[in-house]
Short mmCIF file of C-alpha atoms in Angstrom, two decimals:
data_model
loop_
_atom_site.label_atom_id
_atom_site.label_comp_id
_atom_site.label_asym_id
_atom_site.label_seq_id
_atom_site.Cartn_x
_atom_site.Cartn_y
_atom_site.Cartn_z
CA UNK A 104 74.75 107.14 86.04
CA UNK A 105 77.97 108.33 84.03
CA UNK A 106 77.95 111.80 82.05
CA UNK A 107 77.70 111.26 78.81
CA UNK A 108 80.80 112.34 78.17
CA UNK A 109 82.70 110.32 80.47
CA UNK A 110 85.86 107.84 79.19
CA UNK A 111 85.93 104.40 80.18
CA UNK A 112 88.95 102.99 82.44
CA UNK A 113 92.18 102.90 80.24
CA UNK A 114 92.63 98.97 81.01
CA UNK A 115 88.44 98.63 79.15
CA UNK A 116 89.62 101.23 76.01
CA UNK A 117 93.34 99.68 75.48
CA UNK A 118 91.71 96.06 75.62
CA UNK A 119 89.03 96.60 73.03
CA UNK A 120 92.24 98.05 70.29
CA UNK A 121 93.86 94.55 70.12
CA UNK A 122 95.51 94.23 66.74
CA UNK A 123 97.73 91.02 67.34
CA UNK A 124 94.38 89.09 69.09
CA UNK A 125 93.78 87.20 65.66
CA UNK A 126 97.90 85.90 65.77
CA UNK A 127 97.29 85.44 69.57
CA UNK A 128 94.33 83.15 69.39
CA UNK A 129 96.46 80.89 66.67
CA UNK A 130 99.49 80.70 68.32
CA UNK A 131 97.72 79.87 71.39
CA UNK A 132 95.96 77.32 69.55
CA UNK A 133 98.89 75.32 68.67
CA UNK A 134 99.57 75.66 71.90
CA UNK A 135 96.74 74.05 73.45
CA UNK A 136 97.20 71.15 70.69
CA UNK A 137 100.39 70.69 72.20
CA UNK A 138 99.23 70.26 75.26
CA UNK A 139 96.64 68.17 75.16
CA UNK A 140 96.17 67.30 71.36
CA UNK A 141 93.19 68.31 68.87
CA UNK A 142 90.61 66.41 71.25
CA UNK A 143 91.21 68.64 73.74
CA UNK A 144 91.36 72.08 71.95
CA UNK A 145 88.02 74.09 73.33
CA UNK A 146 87.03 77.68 72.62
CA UNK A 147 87.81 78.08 76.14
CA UNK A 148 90.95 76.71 76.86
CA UNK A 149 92.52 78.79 73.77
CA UNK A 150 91.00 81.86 75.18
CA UNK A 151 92.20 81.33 78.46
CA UNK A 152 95.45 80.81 77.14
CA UNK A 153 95.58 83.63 74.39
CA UNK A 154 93.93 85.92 77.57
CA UNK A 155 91.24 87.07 75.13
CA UNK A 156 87.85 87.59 75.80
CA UNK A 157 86.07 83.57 75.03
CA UNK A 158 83.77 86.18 72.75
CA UNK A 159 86.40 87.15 70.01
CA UNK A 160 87.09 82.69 69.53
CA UNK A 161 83.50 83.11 67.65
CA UNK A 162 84.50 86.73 66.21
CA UNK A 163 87.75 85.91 64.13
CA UNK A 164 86.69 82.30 63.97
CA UNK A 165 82.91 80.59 62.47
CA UNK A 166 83.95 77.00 64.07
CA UNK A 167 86.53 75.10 65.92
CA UNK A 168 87.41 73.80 61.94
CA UNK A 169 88.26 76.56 60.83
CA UNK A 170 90.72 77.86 63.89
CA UNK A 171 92.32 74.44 63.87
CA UNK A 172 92.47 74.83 59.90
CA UNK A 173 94.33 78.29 60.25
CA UNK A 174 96.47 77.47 63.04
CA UNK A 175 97.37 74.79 61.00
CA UNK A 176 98.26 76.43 58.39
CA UNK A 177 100.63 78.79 60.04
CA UNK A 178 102.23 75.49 61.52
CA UNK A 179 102.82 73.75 57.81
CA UNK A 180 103.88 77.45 56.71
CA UNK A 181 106.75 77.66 59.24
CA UNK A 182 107.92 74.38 58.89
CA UNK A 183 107.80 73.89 54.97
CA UNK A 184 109.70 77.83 54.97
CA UNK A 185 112.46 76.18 57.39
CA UNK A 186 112.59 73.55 54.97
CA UNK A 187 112.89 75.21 51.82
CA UNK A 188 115.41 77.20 53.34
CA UNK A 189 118.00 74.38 53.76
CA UNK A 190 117.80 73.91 50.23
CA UNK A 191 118.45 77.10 49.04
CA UNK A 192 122.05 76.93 50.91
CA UNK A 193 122.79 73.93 48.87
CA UNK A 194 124.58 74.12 45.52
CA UNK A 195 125.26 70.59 44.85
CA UNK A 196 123.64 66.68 44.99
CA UNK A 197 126.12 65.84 47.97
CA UNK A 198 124.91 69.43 49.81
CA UNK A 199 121.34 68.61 49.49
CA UNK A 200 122.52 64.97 50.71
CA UNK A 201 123.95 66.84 54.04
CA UNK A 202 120.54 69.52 53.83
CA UNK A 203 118.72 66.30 54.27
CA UNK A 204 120.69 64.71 57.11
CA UNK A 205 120.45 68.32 58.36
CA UNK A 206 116.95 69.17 58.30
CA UNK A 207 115.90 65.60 60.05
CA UNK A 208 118.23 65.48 63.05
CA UNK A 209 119.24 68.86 63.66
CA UNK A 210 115.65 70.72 62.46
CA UNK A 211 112.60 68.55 62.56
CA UNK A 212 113.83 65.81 65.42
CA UNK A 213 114.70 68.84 67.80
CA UNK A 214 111.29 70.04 69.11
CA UNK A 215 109.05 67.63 70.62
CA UNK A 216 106.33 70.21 70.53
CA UNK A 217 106.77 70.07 66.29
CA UNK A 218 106.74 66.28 66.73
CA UNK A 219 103.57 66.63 68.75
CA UNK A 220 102.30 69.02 66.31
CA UNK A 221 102.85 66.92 63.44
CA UNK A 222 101.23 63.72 64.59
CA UNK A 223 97.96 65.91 65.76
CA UNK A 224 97.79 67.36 62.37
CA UNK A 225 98.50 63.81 60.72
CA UNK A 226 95.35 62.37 62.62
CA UNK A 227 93.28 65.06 61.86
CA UNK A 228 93.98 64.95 58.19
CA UNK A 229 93.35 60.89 58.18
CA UNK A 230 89.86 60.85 60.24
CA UNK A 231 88.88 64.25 58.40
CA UNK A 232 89.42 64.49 54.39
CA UNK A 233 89.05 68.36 54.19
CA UNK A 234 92.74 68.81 56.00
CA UNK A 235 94.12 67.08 53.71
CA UNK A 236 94.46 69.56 51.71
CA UNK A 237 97.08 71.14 54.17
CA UNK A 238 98.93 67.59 54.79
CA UNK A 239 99.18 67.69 50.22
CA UNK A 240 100.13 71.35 50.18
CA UNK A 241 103.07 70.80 53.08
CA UNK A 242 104.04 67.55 51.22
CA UNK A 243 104.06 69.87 47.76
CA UNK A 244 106.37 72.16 49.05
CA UNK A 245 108.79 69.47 50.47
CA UNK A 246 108.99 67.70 47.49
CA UNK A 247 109.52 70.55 45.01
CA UNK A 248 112.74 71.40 47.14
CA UNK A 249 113.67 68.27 47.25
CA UNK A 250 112.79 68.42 42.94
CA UNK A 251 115.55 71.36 42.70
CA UNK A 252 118.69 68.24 43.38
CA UNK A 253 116.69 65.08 42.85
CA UNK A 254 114.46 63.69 40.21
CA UNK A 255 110.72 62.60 40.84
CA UNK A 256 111.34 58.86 41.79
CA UNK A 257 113.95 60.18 44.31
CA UNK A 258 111.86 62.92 45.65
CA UNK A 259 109.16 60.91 46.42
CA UNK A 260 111.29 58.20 48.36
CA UNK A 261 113.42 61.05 50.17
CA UNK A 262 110.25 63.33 51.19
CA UNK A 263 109.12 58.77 52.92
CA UNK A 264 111.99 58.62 54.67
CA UNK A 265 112.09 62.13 56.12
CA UNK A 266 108.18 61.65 57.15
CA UNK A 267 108.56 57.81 58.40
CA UNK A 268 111.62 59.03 60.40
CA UNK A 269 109.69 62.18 61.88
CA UNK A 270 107.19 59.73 62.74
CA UNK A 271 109.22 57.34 63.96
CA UNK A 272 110.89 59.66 66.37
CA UNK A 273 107.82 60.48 67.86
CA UNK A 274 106.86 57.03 68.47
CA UNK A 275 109.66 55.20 69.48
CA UNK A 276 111.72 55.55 72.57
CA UNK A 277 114.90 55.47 70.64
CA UNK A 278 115.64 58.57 68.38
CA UNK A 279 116.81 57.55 64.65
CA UNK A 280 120.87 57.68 64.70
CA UNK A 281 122.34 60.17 62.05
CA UNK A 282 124.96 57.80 60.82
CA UNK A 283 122.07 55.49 59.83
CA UNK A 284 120.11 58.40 58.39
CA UNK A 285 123.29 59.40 55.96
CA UNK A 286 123.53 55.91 54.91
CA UNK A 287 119.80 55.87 54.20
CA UNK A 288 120.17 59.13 52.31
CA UNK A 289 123.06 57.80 50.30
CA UNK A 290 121.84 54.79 49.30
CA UNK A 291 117.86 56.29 48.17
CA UNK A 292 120.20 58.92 45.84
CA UNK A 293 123.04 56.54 44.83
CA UNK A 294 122.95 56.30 40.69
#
């Protein structure tokens, strides 16, 4: 039997202080969706891969909704915040043209992970109606930067083509060309 007054083992008392576990547990949850997509996320296999106790998944989280709904979340946040940010360097129509052409084929085409990310949190939204609210909210954001160059009508038929493209790239074996994509652009914005 210990004293009473005995310390555990450094490696026991500097596990328990674990400040960044929360962040590590989401982060490692979009990583596990990348690997192996929503149907495969487990309690488990995030823990494993966060290297957290599989106790603290059911302490910072009530249910695998709501860790999918919060990793989510930080996804749409980091992508819609990339994407707002390609607006604010434009100053003009024709630089929010180029932001456009920009933010598809050198931003949102370049990860395959985002692709995969994307099309995971597209399915989940379709088969489950309360993550749509995250799919509206990222789609919000999009369009009112899109708003700051281009009126509603416009918007609306940009924020298509940027989301048919994304999905197109992840579907088809040939990625869309950015000549095409400039045209596409010009012609949606024309008048």
């Amino acid at each position: 039997m210990k004293p009473s007054g005995a310390r555990r083992p450094a490696a026991a008392r500097s596990r328990r202080f674990d400040p960044d576990r929360r962040g590590r547990i989401i982060d490692a949850t979009l990583d596990v969706i990348a690997e192996v997509g929503v149907a495969g996320v487990s309690h488990r296999k995030v823990a494993a891969h966060a290297d957290v106790p599989l106790g603290s998944m059911t302490y910072h989280f009530d249910d695998m909704d709501q860790l999918l709904r919060v990793s989510f979340e930080k996804f749409a946040d980091t992508i819609a915040t990339r994407y707002e940010q390609w607006f604010r360097q434009a100053a003009t129509a024709d630089e929010a043209r180029a932001a456009v052409v920009g933010l598809i084929h050198a931003d949102l085409l370049d990860s395959q992970r985002e692709l995969v990310l994307t099309t995971e949190l597209y399915t989940l939204a379709a088969r489950k109606p309360e993550f749509r609210t995250l799919t509206c909210d990222w789609m919000a954001r999009s369009r009112r930067a899109l708003r700051t160059f281009f009126d509603e009508p416009t918007t609306h038929m940009l924020d298509a083509l940027i989301e048919g493209l994304f999905l197109h790239a992840a579907l088809d074996t040939i990625p869309p060309e950015r000549a095409r994509t400039a045209e596409a652009v010009r012609r949606i914005t024309a008048g």
